[in-house]
Amino acid sequence: MKTMKYLFAMVLATGISTSAMAQDGTQADIAAVRNIINSKPADLDKQMKPFLKANKKNADNLVAFGRAFYEAGDTANARAYADLALTASKRKSAGAYVLLGDIAAKGDDGGEAALQYEQAIMAAPTEPEAYYKYALIYRKRDREGAMAKLDELKQHRSDIDIDAIKGHISSLSGDDAEAFKYYSRVPVERLERGHLVEFGRACFFTGHFKEGAAAAGQGLKIAPRNANFNRYAMMFNYELKDYEKAKQYIDRYFHHTDSAKFSDADYYYAGLIHEAVKEYPEAIADYERALKIEDENAIMEDEKILEQILNAHIANNDYPKAIGHYRHHFITNNKKPSYKNHDRLGKLYMEHAGKTEDPAVREKAMQDADQAYREMGEKYADLLEYATYMRASVNSQMDPDQSKGLAKPYYEKLIELIAPKAEKSKGDIQFLTTSYHYLMAYSYFTEKSLPKAKEFAAKILEINPGYQPAQQMMDLK
């Protein structure tokens, strides 16, 4: 009993637990040392001494000790143990050089890091880690040189997919085109999970949707609940116009994936897919969800999403909702509505009139279009001519036989605005020709006045000599 008490007291005095005793340079020492480092004891050097003594000739273990210090953020001890490993190996430990390279890279000393990785390659030319890390650090200085170093590895290891590593390096460099070039050289079934994610991204941003769908399919075999692969499958199949297949991935992505953070682009794509299969209410609901994303996952412009909601309403032939949506978001609640917004609103009313079979609805839509162009002319003085021309066109459609002369005052106003100009553009000539043509026809068919009709025909021929309707009017007796 006294002996047990004595041993227990010795353990407490030294601060070393019985499970962390040195193991004479064995593999178990690595786990024991890692536990010591992670516990951050005050007497770290004292606790490390027996392990150092037992492993002074074991370069691999010394590198592992140094790596444990490196992972704990203690680069000073990490460097010291890397140096000890080099001494123990007579400067031939590739792992020690790699560790020194990692320490230099962490200190933002790329030149020193590359030098250490070179040393590791010379010590172990068939080991891929140093080649990869050299290329990774050197890519910032010389991408071609980094890739050439990987080609050296290929000379020693034909079993390694160098192009996959090159694709990864290119992806980290933000070069999607180059990443696609390299990744596409490797059969997808040989790509690792992380590489498949990067390959999918490269395919998307370079427009290689068929290859992207293949990458997504392979990824789903490895990780069926992976958010990236389900997202890719949804997007790529949409781009390939396989809408029914794309639709299958909407539910899988939004409800059966792990750790997915949905972006507005995700909901936008879901909307595009539902719209493609003519499920318009579902599409609009998706777009509206996209608009609600406001944190770092909001990567799209609201205007693009709002425009797509408009398109969905139109595709569903629901012009009242389309017009209400457009007026609310692009006119009323738009801080800086442009003339294009007013023009689009007017055209929406005209489209509605053209789609409906109800005369009363058509009449109201055309009146609203006329009002939209009136407001446009009042708000944008430099576009008064165009707004007047559009009002003339709208009123002409409301009075196709010209019996009421609804368009007459607008064509007369257009002539008043353009005719006095000393120099006239092609657009001016077109507006004047259309205006004079209407008045020519109105004079002849409605007012029954051939002389007056010929006056307008003559005005047309002055600015547009080859205009046949005017010439034909002049030839009438």
XYZ file of C-alpha atoms in Angstrom:
477
model
C 0.000 0.000 0.000
C 2.874 2.377 0.884
C 4.462 1.659 -2.490
C 1.229 2.572 -4.352
C 0.912 5.824 -2.372
C 4.526 6.662 -3.210
C 4.019 6.093 -6.929
C 0.807 8.141 -6.904
C 2.609 11.003 -5.198
C 5.402 10.876 -7.808
C 2.870 11.179 -10.616
C 1.304 14.250 -9.011
C 4.714 15.795 -8.382
C 5.909 15.453 -11.988
C 2.572 16.338 -13.576
C 2.806 13.368 -15.940
C -0.102 10.972 -16.061
C 0.520 7.252 -16.343
C -1.075 7.325 -19.830
C 1.435 9.897 -21.070
C 4.671 8.146 -20.150
C 7.341 7.928 -22.864
C 7.039 4.829 -25.038
C 10.670 4.458 -26.148
C 10.199 6.065 -29.534
C 7.056 4.228 -30.596
C 3.963 5.364 -32.529
C 2.100 5.730 -29.258
C 4.397 8.619 -28.334
C 2.779 10.801 -30.995
C -0.675 10.598 -29.392
C 0.809 11.133 -25.941
C 2.719 14.223 -27.048
C -0.330 15.600 -28.820
C -2.310 15.284 -25.576
C 0.416 17.097 -23.646
C 0.555 19.953 -26.160
C -3.233 20.337 -26.247
C -3.400 20.483 -22.424
C -0.993 23.475 -22.456
C 0.853 22.595 -19.212
C 3.033 25.146 -17.452
C 5.933 22.677 -17.424
C 5.709 21.796 -21.110
C 9.465 21.480 -21.628
C 9.785 19.197 -18.625
C 6.976 16.924 -19.817
C 8.428 16.788 -23.328
C 11.934 15.861 -22.163
C 11.397 12.063 -21.847
C 9.711 11.935 -25.255
C 12.508 13.920 -26.828
C 15.068 11.603 -25.291
C 13.239 8.486 -26.452
C 12.802 9.791 -30.005
C 16.052 11.647 -30.611
C 16.863 9.306 -33.510
C 13.265 8.854 -34.741
C 12.924 11.530 -37.406
C 9.335 10.603 -38.276
C 8.172 10.986 -34.673
C 10.067 14.241 -34.267
C 8.305 15.593 -37.362
C 4.986 14.436 -35.904
C 5.773 16.253 -32.641
C 6.619 19.377 -34.602
C 3.412 19.057 -36.599
C 1.428 18.855 -33.358
C 3.059 22.082 -32.183
C 2.343 23.697 -35.565
C -1.338 22.748 -35.393
C -1.489 24.229 -31.884
C -0.099 27.533 -33.203
C 3.359 27.126 -31.609
C 5.590 27.668 -34.631
C 8.725 28.177 -32.532
C 8.599 24.650 -31.110
C 7.402 23.325 -34.459
C 10.540 24.722 -36.104
C 12.754 23.354 -33.330
C 11.438 19.827 -33.744
C 11.685 20.030 -37.537
C 15.364 20.936 -37.117
C 15.832 18.021 -34.711
C 14.259 15.699 -37.291
C 16.652 16.945 -39.939
C 19.586 16.268 -37.619
C 18.303 12.789 -36.828
C 17.818 12.016 -40.548
C 21.097 13.587 -41.653
C 19.121 16.270 -43.558
C 17.023 13.726 -45.463
C 13.599 14.047 -43.807
C 11.093 15.220 -46.423
C 8.457 15.644 -43.702
C 10.719 18.031 -41.787
C 11.256 20.191 -44.879
C 7.522 20.219 -45.575
C 6.880 21.326 -41.988
C 9.437 24.125 -42.305
C 7.771 25.131 -45.574
C 4.371 25.243 -43.870
C 5.814 27.398 -41.083
C 7.265 29.822 -43.651
C 3.976 29.908 -45.581
C 2.087 30.656 -42.375
C 4.475 33.562 -41.828
C 3.703 34.799 -45.359
C 7.231 34.074 -46.563
C 6.453 32.424 -49.870
C 10.036 32.370 -51.094
C 11.292 30.501 -48.029
C 8.313 28.137 -48.156
C 8.999 27.263 -51.797
C 12.686 26.662 -50.964
C 11.790 24.244 -48.160
C 9.310 22.375 -50.352
C 12.047 22.054 -53.005
C 14.271 20.482 -50.387
C 11.479 18.052 -49.489
C 11.102 17.086 -53.153
C 14.821 16.361 -53.451
C 14.658 14.253 -50.280
C 11.624 12.250 -51.460
C 10.936 12.775 -55.190
C 8.081 10.249 -55.253
C 6.039 11.809 -52.426
C 3.307 14.164 -53.746
C 2.728 16.436 -50.718
C 5.731 18.707 -51.274
C 4.971 19.092 -55.002
C 1.404 20.080 -54.219
C 2.374 22.576 -51.530
C 5.111 24.037 -53.718
C 2.596 24.596 -56.518
C 0.083 26.004 -54.075
C 2.478 28.624 -52.701
C 4.271 29.340 -55.989
C 1.102 29.885 -58.031
C 0.904 33.460 -56.733
C 4.299 34.269 -58.223
C 4.485 32.051 -61.300
C 1.488 29.897 -62.226
C 3.317 28.235 -65.125
C 6.255 27.407 -62.894
C 3.896 25.910 -60.318
C 2.282 23.703 -62.950
C 5.696 22.655 -64.278
C 6.625 21.430 -60.803
C 3.569 19.190 -60.832
C 4.702 17.803 -64.185
C 7.918 16.726 -62.450
C 5.823 14.660 -60.035
C 4.135 12.973 -62.993
C 7.526 11.684 -64.118
C 7.861 9.848 -60.799
C 4.224 8.952 -60.094
C 2.174 8.056 -63.151
C -0.538 6.744 -60.817
C -1.427 10.243 -59.570
C -3.912 12.443 -61.505
C -1.726 15.511 -61.882
C -4.472 17.266 -63.856
C -6.796 17.018 -60.850
C -4.181 18.776 -58.713
C -3.711 21.393 -61.434
C -7.463 21.891 -61.544
C -7.502 22.425 -57.791
C -4.646 24.944 -57.980
C -6.448 26.812 -60.770
C -9.689 26.821 -58.804
C -7.944 28.289 -55.764
C -6.509 30.950 -58.064
C -10.028 31.867 -59.200
C -9.370 30.815 -62.797
C -12.495 28.825 -63.670
C -11.556 28.407 -67.329
C -8.200 26.840 -66.467
C -9.763 24.763 -63.690
C -12.231 23.344 -66.204
C -9.433 22.606 -68.674
C -7.529 20.477 -66.202
C -10.429 18.833 -64.395
C -12.095 17.845 -67.661
C -9.040 15.733 -68.506
C -9.761 13.445 -65.563
C -12.667 10.952 -65.685
C -15.218 12.130 -63.121
C -15.243 8.752 -61.379
C -11.588 9.349 -60.414
C -12.153 12.796 -58.936
C -12.359 13.218 -55.183
C -15.378 14.822 -53.552
C -13.743 18.222 -53.096
C -12.449 18.202 -56.651
C -15.935 17.414 -57.948
C -17.271 20.477 -56.118
C -14.618 22.676 -57.726
C -15.128 21.082 -61.125
C -18.867 21.737 -60.881
C -18.229 25.388 -60.115
C -15.829 25.676 -63.051
C -18.373 24.028 -65.360
C -21.090 26.432 -64.273
C -19.097 29.611 -64.760
C -17.685 28.487 -68.091
C -21.008 27.240 -69.467
C -20.064 23.549 -69.716
C -23.370 22.277 -68.385
C -23.188 18.713 -69.726
C -19.855 18.124 -67.990
C -21.206 19.820 -64.880
C -24.204 17.503 -64.772
C -21.831 14.524 -64.990
C -19.770 15.909 -62.095
C -22.931 16.437 -60.054
C -24.100 12.904 -60.785
C -20.785 11.428 -59.672
C -20.818 13.578 -56.562
C -24.284 12.367 -55.640
C -23.053 8.783 -55.806
C -20.478 9.675 -53.171
C -22.625 11.996 -51.050
C -26.368 11.887 -51.898
C -27.239 14.552 -49.309
C -24.475 16.960 -50.260
C -25.905 20.436 -50.867
C -23.423 21.389 -53.602
C -24.087 18.331 -55.735
C -27.872 18.629 -55.426
C -27.669 22.328 -56.257
C -25.509 21.598 -59.286
C -27.891 18.859 -60.457
C -30.814 21.262 -60.193
C -29.065 24.067 -62.068
C -27.255 22.042 -64.712
C -30.323 20.066 -65.718
C -32.240 23.310 -66.080
C -29.524 24.727 -68.324
C -29.626 21.495 -70.346
C -33.396 22.002 -70.706
C -34.181 18.727 -68.945
C -36.786 20.505 -66.840
C -38.540 17.479 -65.397
C -35.251 16.067 -64.148
C -34.252 19.462 -62.798
C -37.551 19.669 -60.946
C -36.770 16.426 -59.101
C -33.788 18.107 -57.487
C -35.748 21.087 -56.151
C -37.229 19.031 -53.318
C -33.994 17.114 -52.793
C -31.958 20.287 -52.524
C -34.268 22.301 -50.289
C -35.484 19.486 -48.039
C -33.059 16.566 -48.157
C -29.534 17.995 -47.983
C -27.154 18.556 -45.112
C -25.949 22.006 -44.005
C -27.314 23.921 -46.984
C -27.468 27.710 -46.797
C -29.935 28.792 -49.419
C -29.170 31.838 -51.536
C -31.514 33.977 -53.602
C -29.967 32.362 -56.692
C -31.108 28.952 -55.433
C -34.721 30.069 -55.187
C -34.382 31.911 -58.488
C -33.350 28.700 -60.237
C -36.196 26.814 -58.591
C -38.511 29.480 -59.989
C -37.044 29.145 -63.476
C -37.595 25.392 -63.359
C -41.204 25.678 -62.166
C -41.828 28.303 -64.829
C -40.335 26.024 -67.498
C -42.813 23.266 -66.598
C -45.635 25.847 -66.568
C -46.153 25.768 -62.793
C -46.462 29.541 -62.581
C -47.803 30.023 -59.027
C -44.973 27.864 -57.694
C -42.461 29.802 -59.783
C -43.692 33.145 -58.475
C -43.550 31.848 -54.900
C -39.927 30.825 -55.468
C -39.020 34.231 -56.861
C -40.665 35.928 -53.902
C -38.625 33.747 -51.541
C -35.531 34.866 -53.422
C -36.446 38.502 -52.772
C -36.615 37.855 -49.028
C -32.967 36.772 -48.826
C -31.101 39.806 -47.533
C -27.972 38.510 -45.758
C -24.667 37.370 -47.257
C -26.628 34.798 -49.261
C -28.200 37.568 -51.361
C -26.107 37.617 -54.522
C -28.608 38.724 -57.168
C -30.027 42.106 -58.032
C -33.651 42.486 -56.944
C -34.565 44.008 -60.298
C -33.664 40.797 -62.106
C -35.864 38.756 -59.784
C -38.732 41.255 -60.069
C -38.441 41.114 -63.846
C -38.758 37.343 -63.732
C -41.889 37.578 -61.590
C -43.333 39.843 -64.261
C -42.429 37.322 -66.964
C -44.095 34.525 -65.000
C -47.336 36.498 -64.705
C -47.243 37.207 -68.440
C -46.500 33.564 -69.280
C -49.524 32.670 -67.163
C -51.537 35.209 -69.185
C -52.368 37.089 -65.975
C -51.886 40.643 -67.185
C -53.747 42.346 -64.324
C -51.242 40.870 -61.846
C -48.334 41.506 -64.199
C -49.281 45.164 -64.589
C -49.999 45.607 -60.895
C -46.655 44.048 -60.030
C -44.801 46.198 -62.541
C -46.450 49.461 -61.565
C -45.864 48.786 -57.846
C -42.203 47.826 -58.069
C -40.931 49.696 -61.122
C -42.952 52.927 -60.964
C -44.562 53.650 -57.584
C -41.840 52.231 -55.301
C -38.933 52.899 -57.617
C -36.798 55.744 -56.266
C -35.553 56.584 -59.749
C -37.995 55.310 -62.372
C -36.719 55.871 -65.901
C -38.534 56.613 -69.125
C -37.989 52.942 -69.992
C -40.137 51.958 -67.025
C -43.004 54.163 -68.221
C -42.577 52.880 -71.766
C -42.687 49.273 -70.557
C -45.817 49.958 -68.536
C -47.520 51.405 -71.594
C -46.554 48.401 -73.694
C -47.845 46.027 -71.003
C -51.254 47.678 -71.194
C -51.151 47.347 -74.987
C -50.169 43.673 -74.742
C -53.063 43.097 -72.363
C -55.429 44.712 -74.826
C -54.128 42.462 -77.576
C -54.563 39.283 -75.511
C -58.084 39.790 -74.181
C -61.281 38.949 -76.028
C -63.416 41.171 -73.793
C -64.088 44.497 -75.607
C -64.565 46.388 -72.348
C -61.314 45.084 -70.896
C -59.523 45.903 -74.153
C -60.889 49.465 -74.158
C -59.802 50.028 -70.555
C -56.326 48.622 -71.190
C -55.806 50.916 -74.178
C -56.992 53.933 -72.195
C -54.511 53.008 -69.445
C -51.760 52.735 -72.074
C -52.630 56.219 -73.330
C -52.461 57.519 -69.756
C -49.065 55.876 -69.230
C -47.640 57.662 -72.276
C -49.258 60.935 -71.254
C -47.459 60.674 -67.907
C -44.238 59.801 -69.706
C -44.451 62.886 -71.916
C -45.126 65.115 -68.917
C -42.233 63.702 -66.879
C -39.602 63.522 -69.625
C -39.758 66.612 -71.796
C -36.988 65.405 -74.106
C -39.110 62.347 -74.917
C -42.308 64.239 -75.652
C -42.087 63.366 -79.350
C -41.858 59.628 -78.651
C -44.603 59.772 -76.023
C -46.845 61.681 -78.441
C -46.129 59.159 -81.186
C -47.091 56.305 -78.859
C -50.295 58.074 -77.813
C -51.129 58.484 -81.493
C -50.483 54.777 -82.068
C -52.616 53.750 -79.074
C -55.519 55.951 -80.117
C -55.228 54.764 -83.707
C -55.687 51.181 -82.491
C -58.750 52.235 -80.478
C -60.203 53.765 -83.652
C -59.137 51.395 -86.453
C -61.540 52.791 -89.076
C -60.588 56.400 -88.173
C -64.237 57.266 -87.844
C -63.697 59.050 -84.532
C -60.351 60.613 -85.395
C -58.953 59.709 -81.956
C -55.345 59.718 -83.140
C -55.639 62.941 -85.174
C -54.676 65.448 -82.451
C -51.593 63.449 -81.507
C -50.320 63.156 -85.071
C -50.945 66.863 -85.523
C -48.999 67.534 -82.314
C -46.158 65.357 -83.553
C -45.978 67.365 -86.798
C -45.962 70.570 -84.764
C -42.987 69.290 -82.744
C -40.893 67.934 -85.634
C -41.703 69.799 -88.861
C -39.997 73.086 -87.864
C -36.640 71.381 -87.326
C -33.978 72.557 -89.785
C -32.253 69.164 -89.682
C -34.252 66.003 -89.325
C -33.025 62.569 -88.272
C -34.191 59.297 -89.788
C -36.454 58.921 -86.772
C -37.934 62.349 -87.403
C -38.606 61.422 -91.038
C -40.306 58.220 -89.947
C -42.499 60.013 -87.391
C -43.477 62.695 -89.900
C -44.196 60.132 -92.634
C -46.482 58.172 -90.296
C -48.215 61.343 -89.103
C -48.800 62.718 -92.629
C -49.962 59.280 -93.786
C -52.612 59.155 -91.070
C -53.842 62.669 -91.921
C -53.771 61.837 -95.641
C -55.921 58.751 -95.079
C -58.205 60.563 -92.640
C -58.762 63.374 -95.146
C -59.529 60.962 -97.963
C -61.592 58.260 -96.263
C -63.264 60.104 -93.388
C -63.508 63.729 -94.607
C -63.845 62.660 -98.287
C -61.438 65.404 -99.343
C -59.025 64.348 -102.105
C -57.385 67.821 -102.377
C -56.603 67.863 -98.685
C -55.355 64.268 -98.830
C -53.046 65.286 -101.718
C -51.669 68.145 -99.624
C -50.502 65.651 -97.006
C -49.246 63.277 -99.720
C -47.131 66.101 -101.143
C -45.661 66.815 -97.707
C -44.691 63.157 -97.430
C -42.973 63.152 -100.823
C -40.965 66.228 -99.882
C -39.252 64.313 -97.068
C -39.655 60.737 -98.332
C -39.758 60.779 -102.173
C -40.025 57.016 -102.614
C -43.098 56.567 -100.384
C -45.553 54.666 -102.611
C -48.847 55.309 -100.748
C -48.288 59.058 -101.118
C -47.412 58.707 -104.807
C -50.548 56.626 -105.366
C -52.630 59.321 -103.675
C -51.119 61.958 -105.937
C -52.052 59.878 -109.009
C -55.733 59.717 -108.054
C -58.145 61.817 -110.177
